[in-house]
Short mmCIF file of C-alpha atoms and ligand atoms in Angstrom, two decimals:
data_model
loop_
_atom_site.label_atom_id
_atom_site.label_comp_id
_atom_site.label_asym_id
_atom_site.label_seq_id
_atom_site.Cartn_x
_atom_site.Cartn_y
_atom_site.Cartn_z
CA MET B 1 7.41 -22.39 6.98
CA ASP B 2 10.67 -22.93 5.13
CA THR B 3 10.23 -20.04 2.41
CA LEU B 4 8.82 -17.60 5.03
CA LEU B 5 12.19 -17.83 6.83
CA SER B 6 13.99 -17.69 3.91
CA ALA B 7 12.36 -14.37 2.72
CA ASN B 8 12.70 -12.99 6.49
CA GLU B 9 16.52 -14.05 6.52
CA SER B 10 16.90 -12.49 2.97
CA LYS B 11 15.85 -9.01 4.15
CA ALA B 12 18.19 -8.90 6.57
CA GLU B 13 20.99 -6.68 4.75
CA PRO B 14 20.18 -2.97 5.15
CA ARG B 15 18.85 -1.07 1.90
CA GLU B 16 18.90 2.18 1.25
CA ALA B 17 15.81 4.13 2.47
CA ILE B 18 13.65 5.76 -0.46
CA LEU B 19 11.20 6.97 2.14
CA SER B 20 11.88 8.16 5.44
CA VAL B 21 9.39 9.24 8.12
CA ARG B 22 11.39 11.27 11.26
CA ASP B 23 9.61 11.70 14.30
CA VAL B 24 6.15 12.50 12.56
CA LYS B 25 3.21 13.99 14.73
CA VAL B 26 -0.18 14.47 12.98
CA VAL B 27 -2.70 16.66 15.51
CA PHE B 28 -6.20 16.87 15.04
CA SER B 29 -7.63 19.80 16.88
CA GLY B 30 -5.33 19.09 20.01
CA PHE B 31 -5.73 14.84 20.06
CA GLN B 32 -2.54 13.47 18.88
CA ALA B 33 -3.10 10.93 16.35
CA ILE B 34 0.53 10.23 15.80
CA LYS B 35 2.93 11.01 18.19
CA GLY B 36 6.37 11.01 16.74
CA VAL B 37 6.78 8.03 14.77
CA SER B 38 9.92 7.45 12.36
CA LEU B 39 9.93 4.76 9.75
CA ASP B 40 12.32 3.87 6.99
CA VAL B 41 11.03 1.95 3.60
CA GLY B 42 14.06 0.58 1.45
CA GLU B 43 14.29 0.11 -2.16
CA GLN B 44 12.16 -2.69 -3.25
CA GLU B 45 11.50 -3.50 0.37
CA ILE B 46 7.81 -4.37 1.56
CA VAL B 47 7.13 -2.76 4.93
CA THR B 48 3.78 -3.76 6.59
CA ILE B 49 1.95 -1.71 9.19
CA ILE B 50 -0.21 -3.66 11.77
CA GLY B 51 -1.89 -2.29 14.86
CA PRO B 52 -5.06 -2.22 16.52
CA ASN B 53 -8.35 0.05 15.07
CA GLY B 54 -7.28 3.81 15.58
CA ALA B 55 -3.80 3.03 15.99
CA GLY B 56 -2.93 5.83 13.28
CA LYS B 57 -1.85 3.70 10.37
CA SER B 58 -4.16 5.31 7.91
CA THR B 59 -3.24 8.90 9.36
CA LEU B 60 0.71 7.90 9.10
CA MET B 61 -0.10 6.98 5.38
CA ASP B 62 -2.06 10.48 5.00
CA ALA B 63 0.87 12.17 6.53
CA ILE B 64 3.13 10.89 3.88
CA VAL B 65 1.02 11.38 1.01
CA GLY B 66 0.24 15.10 2.33
CA LYS B 67 -3.21 14.74 3.21
CA SER B 68 -3.20 15.32 6.75
CA PRO B 69 -0.88 18.05 7.86
CA VAL B 70 2.10 17.02 9.65
CA ALA B 71 2.37 19.08 12.84
CA SER B 72 6.06 18.27 13.24
CA GLY B 73 8.67 15.98 12.41
CA HIS B 74 9.73 15.06 8.61
CA VAL B 75 9.07 13.28 5.66
CA TYR B 76 11.92 12.68 3.20
CA TYR B 77 11.51 11.13 -0.23
CA ARG B 78 15.15 10.20 -1.92
CA GLY B 79 16.76 12.36 0.66
CA GLN B 80 14.21 15.32 -0.30
CA ASP B 81 12.26 16.96 2.40
CA ILE B 82 8.68 16.39 1.13
CA THR B 83 6.85 17.21 4.33
CA ASN B 84 3.38 19.09 3.89
CA ARG B 85 3.62 19.36 0.22
CA SER B 86 0.58 19.09 -1.51
CA PRO B 87 -0.86 15.45 -1.90
CA HIS B 88 -0.67 16.09 -6.02
CA ALA B 89 2.89 17.07 -5.81
CA ILE B 90 3.92 14.13 -3.54
CA ALA B 91 2.04 11.91 -6.04
CA HIS B 92 3.74 13.52 -9.19
CA MET B 93 7.02 12.97 -7.34
CA GLY B 94 6.43 8.95 -6.86
CA ILE B 95 4.26 8.09 -3.89
CA GLY B 96 1.23 6.42 -5.16
CA ARG B 97 -1.45 5.44 -2.74
CA LYS B 98 -4.34 3.03 -3.31
CA PHE B 99 -7.18 4.14 -0.93
CA GLN B 100 -9.38 1.41 0.91
CA ASN B 101 -12.40 1.75 -1.37
CA PRO B 102 -12.30 0.77 -5.15
CA ASN B 103 -12.86 3.82 -7.30
CA VAL B 104 -13.16 2.52 -10.54
CA TYR B 105 -15.38 3.15 -13.67
CA ASN B 106 -17.90 0.40 -13.89
CA GLU B 107 -18.99 1.03 -17.23
CA LEU B 108 -15.32 0.98 -18.86
CA THR B 109 -13.25 -1.92 -19.70
CA VAL B 110 -10.05 -2.80 -17.41
CA PHE B 111 -7.88 -1.31 -19.76
CA GLU B 112 -9.64 2.12 -20.27
CA ASN B 113 -9.43 2.30 -16.31
CA ILE B 114 -5.54 1.90 -16.73
CA LEU B 115 -5.73 4.25 -19.68
CA LEU B 116 -7.39 6.73 -17.77
CA ALA B 117 -4.79 6.50 -14.81
CA LEU B 118 -1.72 7.08 -16.94
CA LYS B 119 0.46 10.17 -16.50
CA GLY B 120 -0.56 12.78 -18.58
CA SER B 121 -4.33 11.75 -19.27
CA HIS B 122 -6.82 14.29 -19.93
CA GLY B 123 -10.55 13.40 -19.22
CA VAL B 124 -12.45 10.36 -20.00
CA PHE B 125 -13.71 11.24 -23.53
CA ALA B 126 -10.45 12.79 -24.57
CA SER B 127 -8.10 10.01 -23.58
CA ILE B 128 -10.50 7.05 -24.89
CA ARG B 129 -10.86 8.84 -28.33
CA ALA B 130 -6.97 9.97 -28.57
CA LYS B 131 -5.05 7.65 -30.72
CA LEU B 132 -3.32 5.07 -28.43
CA THR B 133 0.16 4.94 -29.13
CA SER B 134 2.21 1.89 -28.86
CA VAL B 135 4.10 2.89 -26.00
CA LYS B 136 0.96 3.34 -23.87
CA LYS B 137 -0.50 0.32 -25.04
CA ALA B 138 2.55 -1.62 -23.80
CA LYS B 139 2.39 0.46 -20.54
CA ILE B 140 -1.16 -0.58 -19.88
CA GLU B 141 -0.38 -4.17 -20.45
CA SER B 142 2.59 -4.30 -18.59
CA VAL B 143 0.56 -2.83 -15.59
CA LEU B 144 -2.31 -5.08 -16.19
CA ASP B 145 0.27 -7.74 -16.02
CA ARG B 146 1.42 -7.05 -13.06
CA VAL B 147 -1.91 -6.96 -11.14
CA GLY B 148 -2.80 -10.31 -13.17
CA LEU B 149 -5.45 -8.64 -15.41
CA LEU B 150 -4.11 -9.29 -18.58
CA ASP B 151 -6.54 -11.80 -19.70
CA LYS B 152 -9.37 -9.22 -18.65
CA ALA B 153 -8.13 -6.50 -20.34
CA PHE B 154 -11.19 -5.92 -22.38
CA THR B 155 -13.63 -6.88 -19.81
CA ARG B 156 -16.21 -4.43 -18.43
CA VAL B 157 -15.12 -3.71 -14.92
CA SER B 158 -18.74 -3.81 -13.74
CA SER B 159 -18.56 -7.68 -14.25
CA LEU B 160 -15.42 -8.27 -12.23
CA SER B 161 -15.39 -9.20 -8.68
CA HIS B 162 -14.50 -7.21 -5.63
CA GLY B 163 -11.32 -8.43 -5.22
CA GLN B 164 -10.44 -7.92 -9.21
CA LYS B 165 -11.48 -4.22 -8.72
CA GLN B 166 -9.21 -3.76 -6.04
CA TRP B 167 -6.32 -5.43 -8.55
CA ILE B 168 -7.64 -2.88 -10.92
CA GLU B 169 -7.15 0.17 -8.43
CA ILE B 170 -3.52 -0.96 -7.73
CA GLY B 171 -3.12 -1.10 -11.49
CA MET B 172 -4.14 2.47 -11.37
CA VAL B 173 -1.72 3.45 -8.86
CA LEU B 174 0.92 1.72 -10.98
CA ALA B 175 0.03 3.74 -14.08
CA GLN B 176 1.17 6.66 -12.31
CA ASP B 177 4.68 5.90 -12.46
CA PRO B 178 5.44 5.51 -8.49
CA ALA B 179 8.46 4.33 -7.13
CA VAL B 180 6.66 3.96 -3.42
CA VAL B 181 3.13 2.29 -3.71
CA LEU B 182 1.13 2.78 -0.32
CA LEU B 183 -1.77 0.50 0.03
CA ASP B 184 -4.33 0.80 3.09
CA GLU B 185 -6.05 -2.75 3.74
CA PRO B 186 -5.80 -4.02 0.00
CA THR B 187 -7.58 -7.25 1.07
CA ALA B 188 -10.42 -5.71 2.67
CA GLY B 189 -13.64 -7.62 1.48
CA MET B 190 -11.68 -10.11 -0.58
CA THR B 191 -12.29 -13.99 -0.51
CA PRO B 192 -9.31 -16.10 0.82
CA ASP B 193 -8.24 -17.07 -2.58
CA GLU B 194 -8.11 -13.37 -3.46
CA THR B 195 -6.62 -12.54 -0.36
CA ARG B 196 -3.84 -15.12 -1.25
CA ASP B 197 -3.58 -13.99 -4.96
CA THR B 198 -3.35 -10.11 -3.61
CA GLY B 199 -0.22 -11.45 -1.53
CA GLU B 200 1.57 -12.77 -4.68
CA ILE B 201 0.65 -9.47 -6.57
CA ILE B 202 2.37 -7.48 -3.95
CA LYS B 203 5.46 -9.81 -3.85
CA MET B 204 5.86 -9.35 -7.44
CA LEU B 205 5.50 -5.61 -7.15
CA ALA B 206 8.55 -5.37 -4.71
CA GLN B 207 10.59 -6.52 -7.49
CA ASN B 208 10.20 -3.18 -9.22
CA TYR B 209 8.65 -0.79 -6.23
CA SER B 210 8.90 -0.04 -2.73
CA VAL B 211 5.52 -1.23 -1.16
CA VAL B 212 3.91 0.04 2.38
CA VAL B 213 0.94 -2.27 3.17
CA ILE B 214 -1.47 -1.67 5.93
CA GLU B 215 -2.82 -5.11 7.10
CA HIS B 216 -4.80 -6.69 9.50
CA ASP B 217 -5.06 -10.45 8.38
CA MET B 218 -2.03 -12.14 10.25
CA GLU B 219 -1.53 -14.98 7.55
CA PHE B 220 -1.60 -12.39 4.92
CA VAL B 221 1.00 -10.37 6.79
CA LYS B 222 3.07 -13.58 7.32
CA GLN B 223 2.67 -14.49 3.27
CA ILE B 224 4.13 -11.13 2.30
CA ALA B 225 6.17 -9.60 5.25
CA GLN B 226 9.54 -8.61 5.30
CA ARG B 227 9.55 -6.14 8.18
CA ILE B 228 6.76 -5.37 10.23
CA VAL B 229 6.41 -2.45 12.06
CA VAL B 230 3.51 -2.07 15.05
CA LEU B 231 1.77 1.01 15.94
CA HIS B 232 -0.35 1.51 18.86
CA GLN B 233 -2.23 4.40 20.07
CA GLY B 234 -0.15 6.68 17.66
CA GLU B 235 3.46 5.41 18.74
CA LYS B 236 5.67 2.92 17.00
CA LEU B 237 5.19 -0.29 19.59
CA THR B 238 8.49 -2.21 17.61
CA GLU B 239 9.22 -3.39 14.33
CA GLY B 240 11.15 -6.64 13.17
CA THR B 241 10.47 -9.75 11.45
CA VAL B 242 7.20 -11.78 11.65
CA GLN B 243 8.86 -13.80 14.33
CA GLU B 244 10.21 -11.03 16.60
CA VAL B 245 6.73 -9.18 16.15
CA GLN B 246 4.60 -12.20 16.97
CA SER B 247 7.03 -13.17 19.96
CA ASN B 248 7.29 -9.61 21.57
CA PRO B 249 5.08 -9.36 24.81
CA LYS B 250 4.14 -6.05 24.20
CA VAL B 251 2.50 -6.85 20.78
CA ILE B 252 0.77 -9.91 22.34
CA GLU B 253 -0.59 -7.65 24.63
CA VAL B 254 -2.30 -4.76 22.59
CA TYR B 255 -2.59 -6.57 19.50
CA LEU B 256 -2.35 -10.30 19.04
CA GLY B 257 -3.57 -11.24 21.96
CA ARG B 258 -6.34 -9.30 21.82
CA GLU B 259 -7.22 -10.21 18.24
CA ARG B 260 -7.12 -13.72 19.39
CA ILE B 261 -9.99 -13.11 22.36
CA ASP B 262 -11.87 -11.18 19.77
CA THR B 263 -11.69 -14.01 17.10
CA ALA B 264 -12.83 -16.33 20.03
CA ALA B 265 -15.58 -14.60 20.95
N1 ADP L 1 -9.67 13.63 10.21
C1 ADP L 1 -9.42 13.04 11.48
N2 ADP L 1 -9.86 14.07 12.31
C2 ADP L 1 -10.01 13.83 14.04
N3 ADP L 1 -9.59 12.66 14.25
C3 ADP L 1 -8.90 11.69 13.18
C4 ADP L 1 -9.27 11.98 11.81
N4 ADP L 1 -8.70 10.85 11.25
C5 ADP L 1 -8.36 9.87 12.14
N5 ADP L 1 -8.64 10.42 13.28
C6 ADP L 1 -8.21 9.72 14.86
O1 ADP L 1 -7.04 9.34 15.14
C7 ADP L 1 -6.81 8.11 15.28
C8 ADP L 1 -6.16 7.08 14.15
O2 ADP L 1 -7.10 7.02 13.02
P1 ADP L 1 -6.68 5.93 11.91
O3 ADP L 1 -5.20 6.64 11.19
O4 ADP L 1 -7.64 6.00 10.81
O5 ADP L 1 -6.33 4.38 12.86
P2 ADP L 1 -6.33 2.95 11.78
O6 ADP L 1 -5.94 3.81 10.26
O7 ADP L 1 -4.63 2.64 12.40
O8 ADP L 1 -7.27 2.36 12.26
C9 ADP L 1 -7.90 7.49 15.71
O9 ADP L 1 -8.40 8.05 16.67
C10 ADP L 1 -9.05 8.45 14.65
O10 ADP L 1 -10.49 8.74 15.36
MG1 MG L 2 -7.03 2.74 8.55
#
């Protein structure tokens, strides 16, 4: 608890925003999934997004990375308007996003999977046959170290656990040299130990990247959270520290209270 408090206190000073979402709306055939949300992500900050199912959390990430069209409002990256640019262009600029389901090559090693994800890789066989430069090798090792898989570098992915495959996917995002890393429910399907390890990985990542995490598990949120944004029905209900959010009556009503009832049932 002490560490939690000090982690929350230490983030109190404002940081320069690297990613800014301004009054963004996303509409799916008349249905407003995001109804004017604003959000800032600072350099090397962890922002956690929570909210009930259907709140619009994934859609907000989709809007940031150019996967869902922004109907109005703006997304800025390092002060530059990137609203509705192509997903490829946005990824290339420095916003990396991990999707929920691991999408890894099971028959290849962990090392080869990261190699394929490196910027400028051209196809599976060409990449694997190409002479590995020492720069690339060092890069892959540094990525594997960051996601805790250095000792599994030459293990075939098929023999790894679900959680380890999720970490490879995070590594594949890092291999693209992002400045901002977006993680949509990174602990889905993980064991409690893997979930805790993922929290430690994310805290380490924040030493080098800005991280936005969508998460359900409140224990995990407490482990990693600096600033929490609560979404509900496409709107930002509130944002603040773990303590602020947990004691907010609106949040208890729409989310935390309901979760407690769900868990008890
Ligand atoms: N591609 C889509 N087309 C139509 N409706 C969508 C689409 N994607 C999401 N939605 C709707 O938008 C709302 C928000 O969904 P989503 O962002 O996935 O919520 P969350 O991630 O918070 O659970 C939901 O009502 C969902 O059904
Ligand atoms: Mg979602």
